Each structure stands twice: as C-alpha cells, then as structure tokens.
Short mmCIF file of C-alpha atoms (C1' of nucleotides) in Angstrom, two decimals:
data_model
loop_
_atom_site.label_atom_id
_atom_site.label_comp_id
_atom_site.label_asym_id
_atom_site.label_seq_id
_atom_site.Cartn_x
_atom_site.Cartn_y
_atom_site.Cartn_z
CA MET A 220 -30.46 13.24 5.24
CA ALA A 221 -28.20 16.24 4.85
CA THR A 222 -26.95 15.56 8.33
CA GLU A 223 -26.44 11.88 7.60
CA ARG A 224 -24.45 12.75 4.56
CA GLY A 225 -22.46 15.36 6.43
CA THR A 226 -21.37 12.96 9.13
CA ALA A 227 -20.71 10.31 6.55
CA ASP A 228 -18.34 12.67 4.69
CA GLU A 229 -16.52 13.53 7.86
CA LEU A 230 -16.35 9.91 8.90
CA ALA A 231 -15.12 8.86 5.48
CA ARG A 232 -12.22 11.25 5.85
CA THR A 233 -11.15 10.13 9.27
CA LEU A 234 -11.69 6.47 8.48
CA ARG A 235 -9.59 6.66 5.33
CA GLU A 236 -6.87 8.39 7.26
CA ALA A 237 -6.98 5.81 10.01
CA ILE A 238 -6.79 2.78 7.77
CA LEU A 239 -3.98 4.29 5.71
CA ARG A 240 -1.89 4.98 8.78
CA LEU A 241 -2.60 1.68 10.45
CA ASN A 242 -1.91 -0.14 7.22
CA ARG A 243 1.49 1.54 6.93
CA ARG A 244 2.28 0.91 10.53
CA VAL A 245 1.50 -2.79 10.37
CA ARG A 246 3.45 -3.09 7.14
CA GLN A 247 6.53 -1.68 8.85
CA THR A 248 6.62 -4.57 11.27
CA ARG A 249 7.43 -7.08 8.58
CA ALA A 250 10.52 -9.05 9.44
CA VAL A 251 13.16 -9.85 6.84
CA GLY A 252 12.19 -12.83 4.72
CA ASP A 253 8.69 -12.60 6.03
CA LEU A 254 5.52 -12.79 4.02
CA THR A 255 4.00 -9.51 3.01
CA PHE A 256 0.57 -8.39 3.91
CA SER A 257 -0.93 -9.35 0.56
CA GLN A 258 0.83 -12.67 0.34
CA LEU A 259 -0.31 -13.66 3.79
CA SER A 260 -3.84 -12.60 3.04
CA ALA A 261 -3.90 -14.71 -0.11
CA LEU A 262 -2.48 -17.70 1.72
CA THR A 263 -5.07 -17.23 4.44
CA SER A 264 -7.90 -17.21 1.94
CA LEU A 265 -6.56 -20.38 0.39
CA GLN A 266 -6.42 -22.07 3.76
CA LEU A 267 -9.90 -21.00 4.72
CA HIS A 268 -11.35 -22.14 1.41
CA GLY A 269 -9.13 -25.17 1.04
CA ALA A 270 -8.52 -24.61 -2.66
CA LEU A 271 -9.43 -21.99 -5.22
CA THR A 272 -8.76 -21.10 -8.82
CA PRO A 273 -6.75 -17.94 -9.45
CA ARG A 274 -9.87 -16.16 -10.60
CA GLU A 275 -11.78 -17.10 -7.47
CA LEU A 276 -8.90 -16.08 -5.28
CA ALA A 277 -8.59 -12.77 -7.07
CA ASP A 278 -12.29 -12.15 -6.50
CA VAL A 279 -12.06 -13.01 -2.84
CA GLU A 280 -9.04 -10.75 -2.42
CA ARG A 281 -10.60 -8.08 -4.59
CA VAL A 282 -7.69 -7.67 -6.95
CA GLN A 283 -7.37 -8.22 -10.67
CA PRO A 284 -6.24 -11.63 -11.94
CA PRO A 285 -2.78 -10.49 -13.08
CA THR A 286 -2.11 -9.13 -9.63
CA MET A 287 -3.01 -12.48 -8.14
CA THR A 288 -0.77 -14.26 -10.63
CA LYS A 289 2.16 -12.34 -9.20
CA ILE A 290 1.26 -12.90 -5.58
CA VAL A 291 0.68 -16.59 -6.09
CA GLY A 292 3.94 -16.80 -8.02
CA LYS A 293 5.83 -15.57 -5.00
CA LEU A 294 4.09 -18.06 -2.75
CA GLU A 295 4.81 -20.83 -5.21
CA ASP A 296 8.50 -19.89 -5.38
CA ARG A 297 8.65 -20.50 -1.66
CA GLY A 298 6.85 -23.81 -1.97
CA LEU A 299 3.90 -22.59 0.09
CA VAL A 300 1.28 -23.02 -2.58
CA ALA A 301 0.91 -25.72 -5.22
CA ARG A 302 -0.72 -25.43 -8.60
CA THR A 303 -2.52 -28.51 -9.95
CA PRO A 304 -4.51 -28.79 -13.16
CA HIS A 305 -8.26 -28.60 -13.01
CA PRO A 306 -9.80 -32.08 -13.47
CA THR A 307 -12.33 -31.11 -16.12
CA ASP A 308 -11.47 -27.62 -17.36
CA GLY A 309 -8.11 -27.38 -19.05
CA ARG A 310 -8.00 -23.60 -18.75
CA GLN A 311 -8.26 -23.49 -15.02
CA VAL A 312 -5.82 -24.28 -12.28
CA ILE A 313 -6.34 -25.33 -8.70
CA LEU A 314 -4.39 -23.49 -6.05
CA ALA A 315 -3.93 -24.99 -2.62
CA PRO A 316 -1.51 -24.50 0.25
CA THR A 317 1.15 -27.19 0.55
CA GLU A 318 1.92 -28.93 3.78
CA GLN A 319 4.82 -26.55 4.16
CA GLY A 320 2.47 -23.69 3.46
CA ARG A 321 0.11 -24.76 6.19
CA THR A 322 2.78 -25.14 8.82
CA MET A 323 4.68 -22.02 7.83
CA TYR A 324 1.44 -20.11 7.78
CA ALA A 325 0.85 -20.52 11.48
CA GLN A 326 4.33 -19.28 12.35
CA PHE A 327 4.35 -16.34 10.00
CA GLU A 328 0.85 -15.42 10.95
CA GLN A 329 1.84 -15.26 14.56
CA VAL A 330 4.92 -13.15 13.97
CA ARG A 331 2.97 -10.94 11.64
CA ASN A 332 0.29 -10.38 14.21
CA GLU A 333 2.60 -9.89 17.09
CA TRP A 334 3.01 -6.17 17.05
CA LEU A 335 -0.62 -5.43 16.41
CA ALA A 336 -1.83 -8.00 18.93
CA GLU A 337 0.41 -6.42 21.55
CA GLN A 338 -1.06 -3.03 20.91
CA LEU A 339 -4.55 -4.43 21.02
CA ALA A 340 -3.90 -6.34 24.23
CA ALA A 341 -3.02 -3.03 25.84
CA LEU A 342 -6.40 -1.56 25.00
CA SER A 343 -9.46 -1.80 27.20
CA PRO A 344 -11.99 -4.57 26.52
CA ASP A 345 -14.42 -1.88 25.42
CA GLU A 346 -12.00 -0.55 22.86
CA ARG A 347 -11.31 -4.02 21.53
CA ASP A 348 -15.01 -4.58 21.24
CA VAL A 349 -15.36 -1.43 19.19
CA LEU A 350 -12.57 -2.56 16.88
CA ALA A 351 -14.03 -6.03 16.53
CA ARG A 352 -17.37 -4.64 15.48
CA ALA A 353 -15.72 -2.09 13.23
CA ALA A 354 -13.73 -4.83 11.50
CA GLN A 355 -16.96 -6.61 10.67
CA ILE A 356 -18.52 -3.48 9.27
CA MET A 357 -15.42 -2.59 7.26
CA GLN A 358 -15.39 -6.03 5.70
CA GLN A 359 -18.99 -5.59 4.66
CA VAL A 360 -18.31 -2.17 3.23
CA ALA A 361 -15.25 -3.43 1.36
CA GLN A 362 -17.33 -6.21 -0.10
CA ALA A 363 -19.87 -3.79 -1.56
CA MET B 190 -4.36 -12.35 30.65
CA ALA B 191 -4.15 -15.44 28.46
CA THR B 192 -7.69 -14.72 27.42
CA GLU B 193 -6.86 -11.10 26.70
CA ARG B 194 -4.00 -12.17 24.51
CA GLY B 195 -6.14 -14.75 22.79
CA THR B 196 -8.82 -12.28 21.82
CA ALA B 197 -6.17 -9.76 20.87
CA ASP B 198 -4.58 -12.26 18.47
CA GLU B 199 -7.89 -13.08 16.91
CA LEU B 200 -8.82 -9.43 16.67
CA ALA B 201 -5.47 -8.56 15.15
CA ARG B 202 -6.11 -11.05 12.39
CA THR B 203 -9.57 -9.83 11.53
CA LEU B 204 -8.61 -6.20 11.85
CA ARG B 205 -5.61 -6.58 9.56
CA GLU B 206 -7.79 -8.34 7.05
CA ALA B 207 -10.44 -5.65 7.25
CA ILE B 208 -8.09 -2.71 6.76
CA LEU B 209 -6.29 -4.42 3.88
CA ARG B 210 -9.52 -5.08 2.04
CA LEU B 211 -11.02 -1.69 2.72
CA ASN B 212 -7.78 -0.02 1.74
CA ARG B 213 -7.78 -1.84 -1.59
CA ARG B 214 -11.41 -1.10 -2.16
CA VAL B 215 -11.05 2.62 -1.54
CA ARG B 216 -7.93 2.72 -3.69
CA GLN B 217 -9.89 1.29 -6.59
CA THR B 218 -12.21 4.27 -6.65
CA ARG B 219 -9.46 6.61 -7.75
CA ALA B 220 -10.50 8.51 -10.84
CA VAL B 221 -8.08 9.13 -13.71
CA GLY B 222 -5.78 12.03 -13.04
CA ASP B 223 -6.83 11.99 -9.45
CA LEU B 224 -4.55 12.20 -6.48
CA THR B 225 -3.57 8.92 -4.90
CA PHE B 226 -4.29 7.98 -1.37
CA SER B 227 -0.83 8.85 -0.13
CA GLN B 228 -0.60 12.08 -2.05
CA LEU B 229 -3.92 13.27 -0.71
CA SER B 230 -2.95 12.32 2.80
CA ALA B 231 0.28 14.29 2.56
CA LEU B 232 -1.52 17.30 1.14
CA THR B 233 -4.06 17.06 3.92
CA SER B 234 -1.38 17.04 6.57
CA LEU B 235 0.22 20.07 5.00
CA GLN B 236 -3.08 21.92 5.02
CA LEU B 237 -3.83 21.01 8.59
CA HIS B 238 -0.39 22.06 9.77
CA GLY B 239 -0.03 25.00 7.42
CA ALA B 240 3.58 24.24 6.57
CA LEU B 241 6.08 21.55 7.43
CA THR B 242 9.59 20.46 6.56
CA PRO B 243 9.94 17.18 4.65
CA ARG B 244 11.22 15.47 7.75
CA GLU B 245 8.28 16.64 9.82
CA LEU B 246 5.84 15.62 7.13
CA ALA B 247 7.46 12.21 6.85
CA ASP B 248 7.13 11.76 10.60
CA VAL B 249 3.49 12.79 10.58
CA GLU B 250 2.77 10.44 7.71
CA ARG B 251 4.91 7.73 9.22
CA VAL B 252 7.05 7.09 6.17
CA GLN B 253 10.77 7.46 5.59
CA PRO B 254 12.10 10.75 4.24
CA PRO B 255 12.95 9.41 0.76
CA THR B 256 9.39 8.21 0.37
CA MET B 257 8.13 11.65 1.22
CA THR B 258 10.54 13.21 -1.24
CA LYS B 259 8.80 11.26 -4.00
CA ILE B 260 5.29 12.03 -2.87
CA VAL B 261 6.02 15.72 -2.48
CA GLY B 262 7.73 15.71 -5.86
CA LYS B 263 4.53 14.56 -7.51
CA LEU B 264 2.51 17.19 -5.71
CA GLU B 265 5.05 19.82 -6.72
CA ASP B 266 4.91 18.74 -10.36
CA ARG B 267 1.22 19.50 -10.28
CA GLY B 268 1.79 22.86 -8.65
CA LEU B 269 -0.10 21.86 -5.53
CA VAL B 270 2.76 22.26 -3.11
CA ALA B 271 5.55 24.84 -3.02
CA ARG B 272 9.02 24.48 -1.62
CA THR B 273 10.65 27.53 -0.01
CA PRO B 274 13.99 27.74 1.75
CA HIS B 275 14.08 27.69 5.51
CA PRO B 276 14.81 31.19 6.90
CA THR B 277 17.57 30.18 9.29
CA ASP B 278 18.57 26.60 8.50
CA GLY B 279 20.06 26.12 5.06
CA ARG B 280 19.53 22.38 5.11
CA GLN B 281 15.84 22.49 5.60
CA VAL B 282 12.98 23.34 3.30
CA ILE B 283 9.49 24.57 3.99
CA LEU B 284 6.63 22.80 2.28
CA ALA B 285 3.25 24.44 1.99
CA PRO B 286 0.20 23.98 -0.20
CA THR B 287 -0.17 26.57 -2.95
CA GLU B 288 -3.39 28.44 -3.55
CA GLN B 289 -4.08 25.97 -6.31
CA GLY B 290 -3.33 23.17 -3.91
CA ARG B 291 -5.83 24.46 -1.41
CA THR B 292 -8.64 24.86 -3.90
CA MET B 293 -7.93 21.60 -5.70
CA TYR B 294 -7.73 19.85 -2.40
CA ALA B 295 -11.36 20.46 -1.57
CA GLN B 296 -12.53 19.12 -4.92
CA PHE B 297 -10.33 16.08 -4.96
CA GLU B 298 -11.11 15.34 -1.36
CA GLN B 299 -14.79 15.34 -2.10
CA VAL B 300 -14.50 13.08 -5.12
CA ARG B 301 -12.13 10.85 -3.25
CA ASN B 302 -14.52 10.45 -0.39
CA GLU B 303 -17.59 9.99 -2.46
CA TRP B 304 -17.72 6.25 -2.75
CA LEU B 305 -16.84 5.62 0.86
CA ALA B 306 -19.17 8.31 2.14
CA GLU B 307 -22.02 6.77 0.18
CA GLN B 308 -21.39 3.40 1.72
CA LEU B 309 -21.20 4.94 5.15
CA ALA B 310 -24.38 6.94 4.67
CA ALA B 311 -26.17 3.67 4.02
CA LEU B 312 -25.14 2.30 7.40
CA SER B 313 -27.10 2.72 10.58
CA PRO B 314 -26.14 5.57 12.95
CA ASP B 315 -24.98 2.94 15.41
CA GLU B 316 -22.64 1.41 12.88
CA ARG B 317 -21.24 4.79 11.95
CA ASP B 318 -20.67 5.48 15.60
CA VAL B 319 -18.71 2.27 15.93
CA LEU B 320 -16.57 3.19 12.94
CA ALA B 321 -15.96 6.69 14.23
CA ARG B 322 -14.75 5.41 17.55
CA ALA B 323 -12.72 2.70 15.86
CA ALA B 324 -11.03 5.29 13.64
CA GLN B 325 -9.91 7.16 16.73
CA ILE B 326 -8.52 4.03 18.30
CA MET B 327 -6.78 2.94 15.11
CA GLN B 328 -5.09 6.31 14.83
CA GLN B 329 -3.81 5.97 18.37
CA VAL B 330 -2.56 2.48 17.73
CA ALA B 331 -0.88 3.54 14.49
CA GLN B 332 0.84 6.32 16.38
CA ALA B 333 2.35 3.97 18.91
"C1'" DT C 236 38.27 28.98 15.07
"C1'" DC C 237 37.92 25.09 12.91
"C1'" DA C 238 37.47 20.29 12.34
"C1'" DC C 239 34.54 16.66 13.12
"C1'" DG C 240 30.21 14.61 14.01
"C1'" DA C 241 25.23 15.04 13.40
"C1'" DT C 242 21.23 16.41 10.77
"C1'" DT C 243 18.61 17.31 6.53
"C1'" DC C 244 17.36 16.40 2.12
"C1'" DT C 245 17.95 14.09 -2.10
"C1'" DT C 246 19.47 10.47 -5.44
"C1'" DA C 247 20.01 5.86 -6.79
"C1'" DG C 248 18.42 1.45 -6.85
"C1'" DC C 249 15.60 -2.10 -5.25
"C1'" DT C 250 10.96 -4.78 -4.17
"C1'" DT C 251 6.05 -5.17 -3.93
"C1'" DA C 252 1.51 -4.14 -5.29
"C1'" DG C 253 -1.60 -2.69 -8.13
"C1'" DC C 254 -3.47 -1.65 -12.90
"C1'" DT C 255 -4.64 -2.34 -18.27
"C1'" DA C 256 -3.88 -4.47 -22.68
"C1'" DA C 257 -2.79 -8.30 -25.22
"C1'" DT C 258 -1.93 -13.34 -25.98
"C1'" DG C 259 -2.78 -18.20 -26.10
"C1'" DA C 260 -5.16 -22.13 -24.65
"C1'" DG C 261 -9.31 -24.34 -24.02
"C1'" DC C 262 -14.30 -24.42 -23.52
"C1'" DT C 263 -19.21 -23.82 -25.45
"C1'" DT C 264 -22.70 -23.03 -28.34
"C1'" DG C 265 -25.37 -22.03 -32.67
"C1'" DC D 58 -17.10 -27.12 -36.49
"C1'" DA D 59 -16.38 -22.14 -36.40
"C1'" DA D 60 -17.05 -18.10 -33.71
"C1'" DG D 61 -16.96 -16.25 -29.58
"C1'" DC D 62 -16.27 -16.46 -24.71
"C1'" DT D 63 -13.51 -17.44 -20.42
"C1'" DC D 64 -9.27 -18.32 -17.90
"C1'" DA D 65 -4.62 -17.66 -16.91
"C1'" DT D 66 -0.54 -15.56 -17.95
"C1'" DT D 67 2.78 -12.17 -19.92
"C1'" DA D 68 4.30 -7.62 -20.80
"C1'" DG D 69 4.70 -3.18 -19.44
"C1'" DC D 70 3.45 0.63 -16.71
"C1'" DT D 71 2.89 3.60 -12.18
"C1'" DA D 72 2.97 4.31 -7.25
"C1'" DA D 73 4.54 3.32 -2.75
"C1'" DG D 74 7.56 1.81 0.22
"C1'" DC D 75 12.38 0.62 1.78
"C1'" DT D 76 17.84 1.06 2.54
"C1'" DA D 77 22.27 2.91 1.41
"C1'" DA D 78 24.93 6.58 0.17
"C1'" DG D 79 26.02 11.37 -0.92
"C1'" DA D 80 26.17 16.51 -0.58
"C1'" DA D 81 25.21 20.49 1.98
"C1'" DT D 82 24.78 22.65 6.25
"C1'" DC D 83 24.73 23.13 11.18
"C1'" DG D 84 26.65 22.90 15.80
"C1'" DT D 85 29.94 21.94 19.11
"C1'" DG D 86 34.11 20.86 21.70
"C1'" DA D 87 38.92 21.17 21.78
#
DNA sequence: TCACGATTCTTAGCTTAGCTAATGAGCTTG
DNA sequence: CAAGCTCATTAGCTAAGCTAAGAATCGTGA
C-alpha cells in the first residue's frame, strides 16, 4: 500500500504537470474570434444533451452556476445558444444550441482541434491508444 | 491515412475534454492560502533547474514573459522566490527559490497532490500505467 | 567609438475563467 | 398561506493569460 501510494504521488505530480502544459498549449492555438476552450466545451455538452438548464450544464461542466451564466452569456451574444422559459417551472430556463450554433460548432470544433489532431496523427497507433484510454480514465477521475 | 486522421480528430476531442475537466477538478482542490496551479508549477521548475532567468522560466512554462512576471511577483511577495542581478548581463535577472520556498514547496506540493493522488491510488496498476505513459506523451506533445 | 538594432524585463491594459455572497423570483410544503 | 427552499442572475473579487509599449542594457558594424 505504501508503494501504491508512493507511485500515486509521483504520478499525480507528473500528470498534473502534463495536463497543465497541454492545456496551455492547446489554448494558445485559439484563432482570433474563435470560441474559447470553456465556451466550446459548454456548447458541446449542450449539443450532446440537446438541451439543459443552466444548473444542469454547470454540473456537467463541473463549474459553479455563476460561472456558467457568464459562459452562456457569451454564447448567447453570438447567437449560438438560445434561452427559452421552462414550460412548468418559472425559475428555470432551457438552454439549447441554435441552428447557427449547431453549424458553427462543427467548423469551430474542427479548427479548434486542428493543431492537436495534427500532433496526435503524428504519433504511433500505440501512443494514440494510450492517450485514448488515459482520456477515459481522466474523465472518470474528474467526475469523482 | 484518412483513418489515422479520423481517429486523431476523435481523440483530440476526447482528450481536450478530459484535460479541461481534470484541470478544473484539480484546481478546485486548492486550499485557502495555497499556491495556485501555475504558481506551484513555476516554483517546481525553478527547483528542478536551480535557477533561471524570467525568460527561461517563461519558455519552460510555455507562457509569455509578462505572464511570468506576474506569477513570479506573487511568489516573491510570499518570500518563496528571490531575484538577484545577473553577474554579467545587466538586463537579466536570476530567479531562485529561497530556503523558505524550498521547504514550503514540499508541504504545498503534498497537499496539492493529495486529492489527485488519492484518486489515482484507487485505480488499478494497469490504469496508473496508462496514465503514466500518457503523461509522458502529453508532455512531448505540449512541447511541440 | 558610437549609434543603431536587438534583447530583456516590466508596466499598462485588456479578456476570460473561476470563485463566493447576495438578491429576486418562483416553487413547495406544513 | 407563510416559511423556507431552489434556481438563476448580479456584483465583485482574484488569477491567468494575452498584446503593445517602454526603459534599460547589450552587441555589433560602420
């Protein structure tokens, strides 16, 4: 157990380092007028789920509701997300991507991915496999 | 090759998602008065390299020099990093962790890692192995 | 040698992302 | 129906990142 914990500590350090650096690096590739990392992630969640309330979206994205209010506000300003009243609960709001949001999403997503996808395409299939499995595990861990 | 690019695109998406979420999650664990992610990373780099100029540190951390000026400023305010003039070049500055920085580093680092290390300790050895290899690969990619 | 270009660091000013605390509107329940 | 809860937003803060611009210093070529 001591050994398990020892490797876990070491791994935690290197993993933190790696995700910080990669996060920064991917962020740098953002083109002017592009969607940011967080905005794109929120839009993606909305597309995958079809529609969500701000609270639900905040939970999915693991941020606090006020943070999501801001992010959604930016998406709304661009006409990518629409806000409609909840049919039965007057407090809540339904968020959904607009048609423009859906079509723009695909483009932006592609541009956004471009740099990273290029790097990944240059790796060996084995390495990509490792990353694919790691991504799964990291998602699980982040969910905890 | 089309296939390679297809999987790379897909992987880029999931990997981006995973590192964003995990990044947020780890960030949340910051205790009051603690060092932030970026501050700790900068301090770590200084410890590993012994001493660096701001420019060098910015390059290692992959941020722009003004960003590093801020981060180092915060570390300096806490007495964790000292700034000494460069012996031969009057423009440059030498940054190095203070004694206090070195000792505090170990503590903070441990606290900082705690949550993540716990999660990782709960994984199977296989899963940890995947993450360890993935961390290596991600570092390489981030360096590119 | 000295003037001009390059390099280094910092300052100023901006945006985004995150947080907590507080507010107001609308549910729900005793 | 009043008291308390939940939801969304607003207000206000900090940190992290960027670019542009400035001051100091270095180095080099005429």
